[in-house]
Amino acid sequence: MPTHVLQRCLICMIVFATGSALAAPPATPVTKVTDTYAGIAIDDPYRHLEQLDSADVKDWARAQGSDARATLDVLPGRAALAARIKELSAKASDRVYMVTRLGRSTYFMKKQPTDALGKLYVRTGKAADRALFDPDTMKAATGKTYAINNYAISPNGRYAAMVLSVADAELGAIHVLDIKSGTMVGATVPRIWGELSAIWLPDSEHFVYTRSSDPARAYGKNQMIVHRVGSDGKDDQPLLGYDIDSTVKTRENDWPFLTVSASSPYAVLQLVDGVGGMPRVYVQPRDQLGKPGAVWRELIGESAKVRRTTHAGKWLYGRTFDSASRYRVLRWDLSHPEAVPVEVVPQQSGVIEDIGAGSDGLFYVVRTGAVSDLFALRHGDGAGKARKVGLPLQGSIYLSDSDQAMPGVVFSLEPWTAPLDLMMTRVGQANAMSAGLIVNKGQPYDDVIAIETTCPARDGAKVPISILMKRGLKLDGSNPTFMEGYAGYGMTITAEFSPTWAAWLERGGILALANPRGSGAYGEEWYQAGRGATKPNTWRDMIDCAEFLVKERYTAPAKLAVRGVSMGGVAAGRALTERPDLFGTAILQVGLLDAVRTIVASQNGPNHLLEMGDVKTEAGVRQLLAMSSYHNVTRAAYPAVMVITGMNDNRVEPWMSFKMAARLQQETTSGKPVLLRVDEQAGHGMTSTTEQRNAMLADTLAFHLWQTGDPQFQPK
């Protein structure tokens, strides 16, 4: 559910038996390894588990995964629970996402309930949806499961450049589909990070792709390269990036983003130094792009404190926290390079969370708590001229398609208790209307309520938390409860509907979703209060929220699960290691669990330098050690734990989960299980199949119900 796609990744676990004849996991050898960073010695007894290519490590992981699978499969209630989840999944809405409008046509990804993965579709005018590409067609020839990570349509509508990956991997390759003939053309472009789409040039014959200049790296030292459609790629030309001679210099950890369109005489380049960086923005005339000696003019530096930009025609907008913790929006006139930016949206009472520009104006999202409002401002209008867009209900809002070549915006609107819809509006329209792209809609939750409240933190801060439960549920301290937090990169858990979680809520379970410091719940200041040196606020807010749920009798420690996904592994993992007595179970799903080695040894490590810390300084090492769950496992009575990973995860490598599980198995004194389920066909969960997502949820819920004493889930 929360944390979006990541929330539903495949779960991977390892089980100890507790008071039953269930199997125990294989023993893990301990090795003597000590590193010294900035004068600080750090022991790492499970370093050998980082060797993912080692036959011994592979055998160990398979044995752990097999043990976990065998343990979970004999839980008496799991089969019925899995069947209920499958039933709910089959009745869900079509999932429509990655919308692109071009002329009279709308392109989008759609995954129907019976589909394993999403397919690429087009709808032209009032014609029926037409499938353009089904990645499952590649399975017969290759024996592999492909997924579409992203796609980009050429300006003339002839080609779709799709990034396809195998088995939920983060890295994929660009394949170019000739939409008219339905055939692939030219060579594939390998080693493309899953979130980086091709950038078409206006001639529709060339596109720009981004990848690492180092073949051994998944990312970093990135370069932007121009590719001609239909070619073998041997004559691809460097445009800009790391070690490329250009008037703009890039850093080793920069992510470059280019906006170029026939609708604007300007090309706009953004460089972002890792996930915690702020954009540096450069501009040049579009007709100079790629020409020798063409000059990129710096428009916005890091001192401007801009977090996001959007561009249409001669206008560029930036969301900044300069003198505005909840952000404000500035506008630059690209036709007057000497002009200073103008504030067009002042700081609001809520948080300005997103901005997007169409040909007719700027659209921006203001979030209050877990739900948002949408506003529209015509290009050229000043502050105070924006108009609130009428919506049929309250929910979270994400801008799905805003394009400088098209008027208006397409956005998702999603409450906690009913399915998402895709909406559309234009500047000047009083009310948004359904885009009509989701034809088959599922049912809302039956008799479920969402409570928005705050938890008192130990220092007086108020931590937002959203609580979902059945209407009329008795608060007597006996309710099984999942509490989750993410709290990284300023990302906020907002209203999101997941039909399969009804399997939990309908049986009296509670779902509590916290936004500790490190999230963007209250804006930039709240984010900065849970980042780097202040990261301890994140897991202590989680602990305080857990104590709030117990005090208010939603649940009791023995019934409470703490769950963290990806970066949320810091929030959940450190809450677990600091207060193991406060939880009945812990779920650590594809979690960032070894913060020190993340920076040193992970392919994605340098991406986190600004967010987490640097091993080159004593202060950096100490803050990394503080947030590293693995390094804070000591001899203690831990609750039952599930540690989750997929072997194809390039974002958070599986060795982090391996090491955490091994150390917990060694150090726990409670006799309760530590589970590691390893899926060799899974990655970080970005493109998990429906079957994988359903199995993950069934295993997660069954594990917690088993460990919290539900009689239907106790092995005989």
XYZ file of C-alpha atoms in Angstrom:
716
model
C 0.000 0.000 0.000
C 2.021 3.000 1.173
C 5.325 3.942 -0.338
C 3.572 3.224 -3.623
C 4.945 0.521 -5.833
C 7.581 -0.363 -3.283
C 4.953 -1.263 -0.705
C 3.853 -4.280 -2.728
C 7.253 -5.828 -3.574
C 7.720 -9.588 -3.238
C 8.629 -10.557 0.306
C 11.458 -12.907 1.045
C 11.980 -14.613 4.407
C 13.769 -17.083 6.690
C 12.156 -18.935 9.584
C 13.236 -20.376 12.899
C 10.758 -22.715 14.495
C 9.303 -21.641 17.829
C 7.664 -24.301 19.893
C 6.877 -26.470 16.843
C 8.477 -29.055 14.606
C 9.143 -26.473 11.909
C 12.544 -26.460 10.231
C 15.397 -24.252 11.385
C 17.508 -22.205 8.976
C 21.023 -23.296 8.046
C 23.871 -22.051 10.201
C 25.891 -19.094 8.947
C 29.669 -18.970 9.441
C 31.182 -15.910 11.086
C 34.344 -14.304 9.717
C 36.785 -11.852 11.235
C 36.604 -8.620 9.215
C 37.362 -5.156 10.580
C 37.342 -1.950 8.531
C 38.606 1.449 9.575
C 36.840 4.526 8.220
C 37.973 8.000 9.310
C 39.792 6.420 12.257
C 36.795 4.378 13.448
C 37.152 0.565 13.518
C 34.019 -1.351 12.505
C 33.557 -5.131 12.760
C 31.676 -6.863 9.949
C 31.321 -10.588 10.807
C 29.094 -11.430 7.836
C 31.052 -9.611 5.132
C 31.370 -12.826 3.106
C 27.620 -12.718 2.384
C 28.244 -9.722 0.123
C 29.822 -12.081 -2.438
C 26.665 -12.651 -4.470
C 28.555 -14.523 -7.205
C 29.965 -17.022 -4.718
C 28.569 -20.543 -5.048
C 28.627 -20.890 -1.253
C 26.592 -17.715 -0.771
C 24.106 -18.762 -3.447
C 23.681 -22.165 -1.798
C 23.243 -20.513 1.601
C 20.605 -18.125 0.253
C 18.697 -20.941 -1.473
C 18.737 -23.001 1.706
C 17.464 -20.066 3.725
C 14.743 -19.368 1.181
C 13.708 -23.020 0.986
C 13.476 -23.225 4.756
C 11.322 -20.114 4.865
C 9.043 -21.344 2.122
C 8.567 -24.704 3.813
C 7.774 -23.021 7.117
C 5.254 -20.568 5.713
C 3.484 -23.107 3.535
C 2.480 -25.278 6.505
C 0.758 -22.455 8.364
C -2.861 -23.681 8.452
C -4.575 -20.404 7.595
C -2.253 -19.283 4.832
C -3.957 -21.087 1.928
C -7.380 -19.613 2.708
C -5.849 -16.176 3.221
C -4.004 -16.403 -0.102
C -7.222 -17.448 -1.834
C -9.027 -14.429 -0.399
C -6.246 -12.092 -1.536
C -6.379 -13.618 -5.025
C -10.167 -13.135 -5.098
C -9.838 -9.478 -4.099
C -7.070 -8.937 -6.637
C -9.212 -10.375 -9.436
C -11.958 -7.845 -8.656
C -9.650 -4.829 -8.553
C -9.704 -1.893 -10.946
C -7.592 -1.823 -14.052
C -4.319 -0.144 -13.162
C -3.607 2.653 -15.659
C -0.368 4.612 -15.329
C 2.424 6.377 -17.276
C -0.004 8.451 -19.353
C 1.283 10.346 -22.406
C -0.939 12.552 -24.590
C 0.095 13.287 -28.161
C -2.348 15.036 -30.489
C -5.608 13.036 -30.525
C -3.955 9.961 -29.045
C -3.385 8.983 -25.438
C -0.772 6.357 -24.652
C -0.691 4.559 -21.326
C 0.307 1.445 -19.452
C -2.559 -0.759 -18.324
C -2.574 -3.834 -16.129
C -5.884 -5.618 -15.821
C -6.497 -7.814 -12.763
C -5.797 -10.971 -14.763
C -2.527 -9.626 -16.198
C 0.795 -10.556 -14.656
C 2.345 -7.255 -15.762
C 1.350 -4.056 -17.534
C 1.005 -3.637 -21.314
C 1.392 -0.548 -23.498
C -1.868 0.767 -25.002
C -3.083 3.651 -27.131
C -6.512 5.257 -27.402
C -7.149 7.585 -30.345
C -10.214 9.784 -30.166
C -13.200 7.696 -29.151
C -11.816 4.447 -30.540
C -11.336 1.423 -28.311
C -8.067 0.908 -26.483
C -5.482 -0.872 -28.640
C -2.643 -2.907 -27.187
C 0.684 -1.887 -28.728
C 3.035 -4.158 -26.828
C 2.648 -7.022 -24.388
C 5.994 -7.898 -22.764
C 4.731 -11.414 -22.118
C 5.114 -12.131 -25.858
C 8.887 -12.220 -25.303
C 8.658 -15.069 -22.816
C 8.032 -17.781 -25.397
C 11.237 -16.976 -27.264
C 13.469 -16.225 -24.274
C 11.966 -18.115 -21.356
C 12.293 -14.913 -19.319
C 9.719 -12.590 -17.763
C 10.049 -9.099 -19.249
C 8.440 -5.920 -17.956
C 8.124 -2.377 -19.308
C 9.948 -0.086 -16.893
C 9.036 3.022 -18.897
C 8.410 4.209 -22.448
C 8.619 7.371 -24.566
C 6.629 8.088 -27.750
C 8.342 9.893 -30.628
C 6.868 13.327 -31.490
C 5.415 12.003 -34.765
C 3.787 9.055 -32.983
C 5.621 6.439 -35.031
C 7.922 4.918 -32.426
C 7.805 3.818 -28.816
C 11.189 3.609 -27.094
C 10.618 1.181 -24.215
C 12.963 0.249 -21.386
C 12.435 -3.483 -20.854
C 13.900 -5.387 -17.918
C 14.000 -9.039 -16.893
C 12.713 -10.522 -13.632
C 12.049 -7.254 -11.796
C 15.589 -6.002 -12.423
C 16.398 -2.311 -12.120
C 18.627 -2.248 -15.198
C 17.036 -2.749 -18.598
C 17.550 -2.049 -22.275
C 15.843 0.337 -24.691
C 13.876 -1.444 -27.417
C 12.323 0.667 -30.188
C 8.882 -0.412 -31.404
C 7.610 0.708 -34.805
C 4.005 1.320 -33.792
C 2.628 1.024 -37.318
C 4.216 -2.335 -38.144
C 4.378 -3.714 -34.614
C 8.009 -4.756 -35.065
C 11.194 -3.793 -33.242
C 13.696 -1.696 -35.189
C 17.436 -1.229 -34.801
C 19.702 -2.351 -32.012
C 18.750 -2.391 -28.349
C 20.527 0.008 -26.004
C 21.619 -1.883 -22.862
C 22.406 -0.856 -19.271
C 19.609 1.678 -18.805
C 18.471 2.455 -15.243
C 14.786 1.631 -15.022
C 13.546 5.134 -14.236
C 15.412 6.833 -17.094
C 13.364 6.996 -20.280
C 14.561 7.886 -23.752
C 14.303 11.608 -24.596
C 13.102 12.116 -28.163
C 14.483 14.935 -30.253
C 11.955 16.887 -32.356
C 12.944 15.103 -35.605
C 11.571 11.775 -34.274
C 14.632 10.049 -35.751
C 16.957 10.491 -32.783
C 16.650 10.116 -29.044
C 18.932 10.756 -26.080
C 19.605 8.051 -23.521
C 21.451 8.170 -20.191
C 23.724 5.510 -18.753
C 26.936 5.112 -16.794
C 30.184 5.574 -18.692
C 31.556 2.707 -16.593
C 30.271 -0.679 -17.876
C 30.762 -2.148 -14.401
C 28.389 0.344 -12.774
C 24.616 0.534 -12.756
C 24.688 4.278 -12.306
C 27.105 7.129 -11.685
C 29.531 8.827 -14.059
C 26.437 9.254 -16.217
C 26.549 10.363 -19.825
C 23.814 11.471 -22.243
C 24.215 9.876 -25.674
C 22.350 10.518 -28.958
C 21.079 7.430 -30.802
C 19.628 7.238 -34.319
C 16.563 5.018 -34.708
C 17.245 1.914 -36.770
C 21.014 2.046 -36.307
C 23.266 -0.520 -34.685
C 24.362 2.031 -32.086
C 28.016 2.030 -33.102
C 27.819 5.649 -34.231
C 25.969 6.950 -31.163
C 27.242 10.422 -30.317
C 28.026 11.787 -26.833
C 26.021 14.891 -25.952
C 27.103 15.774 -22.422
C 27.923 14.213 -19.092
C 30.789 12.767 -17.127
C 34.157 13.119 -18.912
C 32.473 14.623 -22.000
C 33.820 17.951 -23.218
C 30.965 20.425 -22.792
C 30.330 23.907 -21.452
C 28.520 22.303 -18.519
C 30.491 20.033 -16.211
C 28.837 17.133 -14.443
C 29.731 15.465 -11.155
C 30.284 11.766 -10.605
C 26.888 11.256 -8.957
C 24.827 13.604 -11.137
C 21.559 12.494 -12.658
C 21.069 14.512 -15.879
C 17.546 15.311 -17.108
C 16.901 17.005 -20.447
C 13.696 18.667 -21.664
C 13.513 19.379 -25.388
C 10.390 19.905 -27.493
C 9.302 21.586 -30.700
C 6.897 23.533 -28.472
C 9.729 25.553 -26.952
C 12.715 27.353 -28.472
C 14.725 26.345 -25.395
C 16.351 23.132 -24.238
C 16.513 22.804 -20.452
C 19.031 20.631 -18.603
C 18.846 19.660 -14.935
C 21.726 18.093 -13.016
C 20.888 16.536 -9.638
C 23.658 15.272 -7.358
C 22.172 12.005 -6.065
C 18.744 11.521 -4.540
C 19.296 14.226 -1.932
C 20.627 16.859 -4.311
C 19.036 20.060 -5.557
C 18.814 20.725 -9.301
C 21.302 22.934 -11.093
C 19.444 24.149 -14.160
C 20.968 25.184 -17.500
C 19.370 26.567 -20.664
C 20.400 26.887 -24.308
C 18.552 27.579 -27.572
C 17.061 24.326 -28.801
C 18.541 24.746 -32.274
C 22.035 24.801 -30.703
C 21.633 21.442 -28.952
C 24.520 19.145 -29.808
C 26.401 21.677 -31.910
C 30.134 22.159 -31.233
C 30.771 25.031 -28.854
C 27.110 25.490 -27.939
C 26.926 27.192 -24.560
C 24.745 26.085 -21.675
C 23.744 29.101 -19.583
C 23.326 28.468 -15.860
C 19.873 29.583 -14.751
C 19.494 28.078 -11.284
C 22.217 27.068 -8.840
C 21.975 24.987 -5.694
C 21.832 28.161 -3.601
C 18.338 28.795 -5.005
C 17.133 25.793 -2.938
C 14.905 24.509 -5.727
C 13.548 20.971 -5.380
C 11.646 20.611 -8.657
C 11.212 22.443 -11.973
C 8.822 22.313 -14.920
C 9.070 24.025 -18.297
C 6.631 25.196 -20.979
C 7.522 27.476 -23.888
C 9.492 30.431 -22.554
C 8.422 29.835 -18.964
C 10.281 27.798 -16.366
C 8.867 27.243 -12.880
C 10.726 26.120 -9.772
C 9.453 24.880 -6.405
C 11.806 26.320 -3.783
C 12.170 26.161 -0.015
C 14.132 29.409 0.116
C 12.350 31.394 2.857
C 9.485 28.879 2.667
C 9.697 25.509 4.443
C 6.398 24.454 2.832
C 7.703 25.737 -0.513
C 6.726 28.489 -2.914
C 6.879 28.664 -6.716
C 9.068 31.001 -8.766
C 8.845 31.690 -12.501
C 11.698 32.505 -14.898
C 11.213 34.096 -18.324
C 13.736 32.287 -20.542
C 13.452 34.953 -23.243
C 14.938 37.527 -20.855
C 18.032 35.929 -19.317
C 18.767 39.029 -17.272
C 15.354 38.989 -15.571
C 15.087 37.858 -11.953
C 12.567 35.136 -11.071
C 9.104 36.196 -9.960
C 7.132 34.557 -7.168
C 3.854 33.330 -8.653
C 2.717 31.025 -5.830
C 3.535 32.072 -2.261
C 3.928 29.615 0.586
C 0.594 28.004 1.478
C -0.851 26.640 4.716
C -0.304 23.175 3.238
C 2.779 21.797 1.486
C 3.259 22.547 -2.221
C 4.143 19.013 -3.228
C 4.273 18.934 -7.019
C 4.225 21.218 -10.053
C 3.652 20.601 -13.765
C 3.195 22.823 -16.801
C 0.942 22.405 -19.817
C 0.694 24.671 -22.835
C -2.004 26.694 -21.050
C -0.481 27.168 -17.618
C 0.987 25.863 -14.390
C -0.682 23.206 -12.240
C 0.381 22.647 -8.651
C -0.591 20.316 -5.824
C -1.022 21.470 -2.224
C -1.146 18.671 0.344
C -2.668 18.958 3.802
C -2.085 15.808 5.813
C -2.581 12.811 3.526
C -4.894 14.496 0.975
C -4.367 17.266 -1.561
C -5.915 20.057 -3.619
C -5.081 21.048 -7.212
C -4.622 24.613 -8.442
C -4.174 26.124 -11.920
C -2.429 29.353 -12.958
C -2.375 30.725 -16.491
C 1.080 31.438 -17.953
C 1.937 35.096 -17.456
C -0.491 35.618 -14.580
C 0.913 36.796 -11.285
C 0.577 35.768 -7.662
C -2.987 35.572 -6.425
C -4.417 34.618 -9.826
C -4.383 30.836 -9.309
C -7.719 29.035 -9.098
C -8.561 25.934 -7.111
C -9.831 23.060 -9.271
C -13.057 21.424 -8.144
C -12.725 17.713 -7.304
C -15.384 15.053 -6.705
C -13.727 13.799 -3.494
C -10.716 14.207 -1.224
C -7.623 12.125 -1.861
C -3.974 12.170 -2.772
C -3.034 13.772 -6.108
C -0.141 12.921 -8.411
C 0.420 14.666 -11.733
C 0.525 11.885 -14.307
C 0.917 13.867 -17.544
C 1.693 17.547 -17.961
C 3.274 18.397 -21.309
C 4.203 21.768 -22.750
C 2.833 20.622 -26.111
C -0.641 19.857 -24.709
C -3.141 21.937 -22.724
C -4.192 20.819 -19.281
C -3.031 18.018 -17.050
C -3.915 14.388 -16.319
C -3.643 13.438 -12.645
C -4.554 10.636 -10.281
C -7.024 11.169 -7.454
C -6.997 8.481 -4.777
C -8.682 8.287 -1.359
C -7.844 5.745 1.330
C -10.996 3.690 0.966
C -11.924 3.694 -2.748
C -10.144 2.994 -6.042
C -8.012 5.590 -7.801
C -9.336 7.449 -10.826
C -7.442 9.394 -13.460
C -8.791 12.916 -13.841
C -8.159 15.743 -16.283
C -8.590 19.494 -16.330
C -7.413 22.640 -18.132
C -6.720 26.184 -17.021
C -10.053 27.980 -16.753
C -12.143 24.868 -16.093
C -13.934 25.032 -12.762
C -14.036 21.293 -12.146
C -11.894 18.330 -13.096
C -13.506 15.414 -14.891
C -12.639 11.757 -15.211
C -10.206 11.049 -18.042
C -12.205 7.894 -18.776
C -9.083 5.747 -19.003
C -10.033 3.319 -16.231
C -12.975 1.400 -17.650
C -13.150 -1.521 -15.225
C -13.370 -0.142 -11.702
C -13.180 -2.160 -8.520
C -15.206 -1.816 -5.364
C -14.364 0.427 -2.399
C -13.597 -0.955 1.033
C -16.691 -2.111 2.848
C -17.160 -0.262 6.132
C -13.548 0.862 6.607
C -12.639 4.244 8.087
C -9.450 6.300 7.829
C -8.429 8.319 10.894
C -5.947 11.189 10.536
C -4.212 12.058 13.792
C -0.782 12.773 15.275
C 1.496 10.955 17.706
C 3.278 13.000 20.390
C 7.038 12.594 19.987
C 9.321 12.668 23.033
C 10.522 16.189 22.167
C 7.020 17.567 21.630
C 6.844 17.191 17.842
C 3.567 15.939 16.378
C 4.093 12.990 14.039
C 1.304 12.494 11.465
C -0.207 9.024 11.326
C -3.085 7.613 9.254
C -4.997 4.674 10.732
C -7.237 2.365 8.673
C -9.625 -0.030 10.409
C -13.159 -1.405 10.354
C -15.846 0.990 11.446
C -16.840 0.259 15.036
C -13.768 -1.841 15.821
C -13.352 -2.075 19.585
C -10.154 -0.462 20.857
C -9.275 -2.875 23.638
C -5.588 -3.467 22.957
C -6.172 -6.800 21.235
C -6.161 -5.838 17.546
C -3.373 -7.165 15.299
C -1.745 -4.099 13.747
C 0.781 -3.221 11.074
C 2.623 0.071 11.539
C 4.718 1.306 8.641
C 6.944 4.293 7.947
C 9.271 5.333 5.137
C 10.660 8.770 6.022
C 13.384 9.200 3.447
C 14.234 11.763 0.756
C 11.322 13.925 1.891
C 8.795 11.391 0.575
C 5.424 11.304 2.309
C 2.977 8.424 2.653
C -0.320 9.780 1.322
C -3.768 8.337 0.735
C -3.567 5.187 -1.358
C -6.078 2.394 -1.924
C -5.101 -1.273 -2.116
C -8.002 -3.692 -2.579
C -6.059 -6.722 -1.368
C -5.474 -5.183 2.070
C -9.196 -5.745 2.653
C -8.144 -9.299 3.546
C -6.473 -7.794 6.613
C -8.951 -5.079 7.510
C -12.058 -7.274 7.240
C -10.719 -9.661 9.872
C -10.209 -6.826 12.376
C -6.644 -5.911 11.526
C -5.417 -2.319 11.715
C -3.057 -0.564 9.300
C -1.190 2.466 10.707
C 0.932 4.585 8.361
C 3.310 7.044 10.003
C 5.209 9.993 8.528
C 8.169 10.532 10.884
C 10.793 13.204 10.433
C 12.659 12.514 7.209
C 9.372 12.490 5.308
C 7.972 15.657 3.770
C 4.829 15.677 5.896
C 5.239 19.320 6.938
C 7.681 20.372 4.238
C 11.438 20.870 4.004
C 12.079 21.504 7.695
C 10.425 18.199 8.647
C 12.496 16.428 6.009
C 15.775 17.963 7.164
C 14.963 16.951 10.750
C 15.268 13.268 9.758
C 18.220 13.248 7.386
C 21.924 12.596 7.915
C 22.953 13.670 11.419
C 19.300 14.094 12.474
C 18.214 10.650 11.215
C 17.725 9.271 14.763
C 14.536 11.350 14.899
C 13.109 9.020 12.247
C 13.193 5.772 14.206
C 12.470 7.471 17.524
C 9.343 8.975 15.953
C 8.453 5.428 14.870
C 8.936 4.199 18.431
C 6.815 7.050 19.791
C 4.058 6.236 17.281
C 4.140 2.597 18.371
C 3.787 3.668 21.997
C 0.887 5.931 20.988
C -0.942 3.009 19.350
C -0.468 0.952 22.508
C -1.461 3.771 24.865
C -4.627 4.509 22.877
C -5.431 0.768 22.939
C -5.466 0.235 19.219
C -3.154 -2.694 19.878
C -0.562 -4.137 22.278
C 3.165 -4.789 21.770
C 2.571 -8.510 21.288
C 0.106 -7.721 18.470
C 2.083 -4.968 16.743
C 4.236 -5.338 13.614
C 6.695 -2.669 12.506
C 7.272 -2.664 8.763
C 9.746 -0.831 6.558
C 10.377 -1.029 2.819
C 13.581 0.088 1.068
C 14.761 3.294 2.808
C 11.993 2.545 5.305
C 14.280 -0.249 6.485
C 16.130 2.387 8.509
C 12.921 3.522 10.224
C 11.693 0.009 10.992
C 15.057 -1.689 11.483
C 16.356 0.819 13.993
C 13.026 0.904 15.837
C 13.380 -2.880 16.100
C 16.969 -2.822 17.364
C 16.356 0.039 19.814
C 13.040 -1.258 21.230
C 12.660 -4.976 20.471
C 10.219 -5.266 23.373
C 7.718 -2.969 21.647
C 6.836 -5.265 18.736
C 5.406 -8.721 18.152
C 6.944 -8.937 14.678
C 9.115 -6.865 12.362
C 8.982 -6.877 8.562
C 12.124 -5.604 6.808
C 11.342 -5.626 3.093
C 14.146 -4.983 0.575
C 15.461 -2.764 3.331
C 18.469 -0.487 3.507
C 19.920 -2.213 6.558
C 23.706 -1.755 6.380
C 24.180 1.987 6.017
C 27.977 1.900 6.162
C 28.475 -0.629 3.393
C 25.675 0.978 1.384
C 27.952 3.963 0.868
C 31.131 1.914 0.374
C 30.081 -1.202 -1.539
C 26.596 -0.776 -3.012
C 26.238 0.170 -6.684
C 23.635 2.669 -5.556
C 25.694 3.852 -2.593
C 27.089 7.162 -3.913
C 23.501 8.123 -4.707
C 22.892 8.380 -0.942
C 25.881 10.488 0.124
C 23.916 13.688 0.699
C 20.991 11.874 2.289
C 22.930 9.599 4.639
C 26.585 10.538 5.135
C 30.150 9.958 3.944
C 32.688 7.480 5.329
C 35.478 9.969 4.605
C 34.653 12.006 7.723
C 34.349 10.960 11.361
C 30.976 12.694 11.657
C 29.750 10.912 8.538
C 30.835 7.497 9.815
C 29.157 8.032 13.166
C 25.839 9.046 11.605
C 25.988 6.055 9.243
C 26.655 3.716 12.169
C 23.752 5.260 14.060
C 21.283 4.546 11.245
C 22.657 1.102 10.330
C 20.319 -1.581 11.683
C 22.866 -4.342 11.010
C 25.528 -2.656 13.132
C 23.078 -2.136 15.995
C 22.047 -5.779 16.385
C 23.209 -6.914 19.833
C 22.482 -9.905 22.043
C 18.791 -9.371 22.864
C 15.332 -10.930 22.892
C 14.079 -9.911 19.458
C 10.527 -10.460 18.256
C 9.816 -12.625 15.232
C 11.360 -11.000 12.144
C 10.892 -11.372 8.408
C 13.764 -10.098 6.279
C 12.859 -9.701 2.616
C 14.897 -9.648 -0.572
C 14.998 -10.392 -4.293
C 18.157 -11.589 -6.011
C 17.796 -9.098 -8.891
C 17.659 -6.005 -6.687
C 20.148 -3.423 -7.978
C 18.737 -0.634 -5.821
C 19.232 -2.279 -2.413
C 21.399 -5.332 -3.000
C 20.244 -8.570 -1.351
C 23.432 -8.931 0.697
C 22.087 -6.316 3.109
C 19.148 -8.572 3.918
C 21.438 -11.614 4.061
C 23.706 -9.979 6.632
C 20.845 -8.637 8.741
C 19.072 -11.994 8.855
C 22.266 -13.873 9.711
C 23.135 -11.503 12.542
C 19.638 -11.580 13.996
C 19.598 -15.376 13.849
C 22.880 -15.449 15.756
C 22.061 -12.811 18.375
C 18.390 -13.280 19.244
C 17.695 -14.931 22.595
C 13.905 -15.088 22.313
C 13.682 -18.329 20.348
C 11.331 -16.603 17.928
C 11.779 -17.029 14.172
C 13.929 -14.876 11.931
C 12.720 -15.429 8.374
C 14.449 -14.696 5.087
C 12.566 -15.495 1.924
C 14.740 -15.172 -1.154
C 13.084 -14.863 -4.565
C 15.473 -15.438 -7.441
C 12.979 -13.905 -9.903
C 12.439 -10.681 -7.959
C 14.221 -7.373 -7.587
C 13.220 -4.255 -5.685
C 9.563 -4.798 -6.520
C 9.165 -2.089 -9.149
C 7.867 -4.582 -11.726
C 6.764 -7.527 -9.605
C 4.009 -9.673 -11.095
C 0.490 -9.833 -9.681
C 1.196 -13.345 -8.430
C 4.346 -12.194 -6.639
C 2.575 -9.262 -4.985
C -0.293 -11.431 -3.809
C 2.071 -14.078 -2.444
C 4.061 -11.416 -0.614
C 0.978 -10.084 1.119
C -0.274 -13.567 2.027
C 3.086 -14.471 3.548
C 3.335 -11.180 5.430
C -0.115 -11.402 6.985
C 0.123 -15.131 7.716
C 3.480 -14.706 9.424
C 2.175 -11.973 11.698
C -1.032 -13.849 12.529
C 0.990 -16.962 13.328
C 3.358 -15.103 15.614
C 0.613 -13.120 17.364
C -1.352 -16.226 18.307
C -4.267 -16.316 15.871
C -5.626 -19.859 16.355
C -6.276 -20.321 12.622
C -2.556 -19.950 11.877
C -0.938 -22.197 14.494
C 0.835 -25.306 13.147
C -0.533 -28.559 14.528
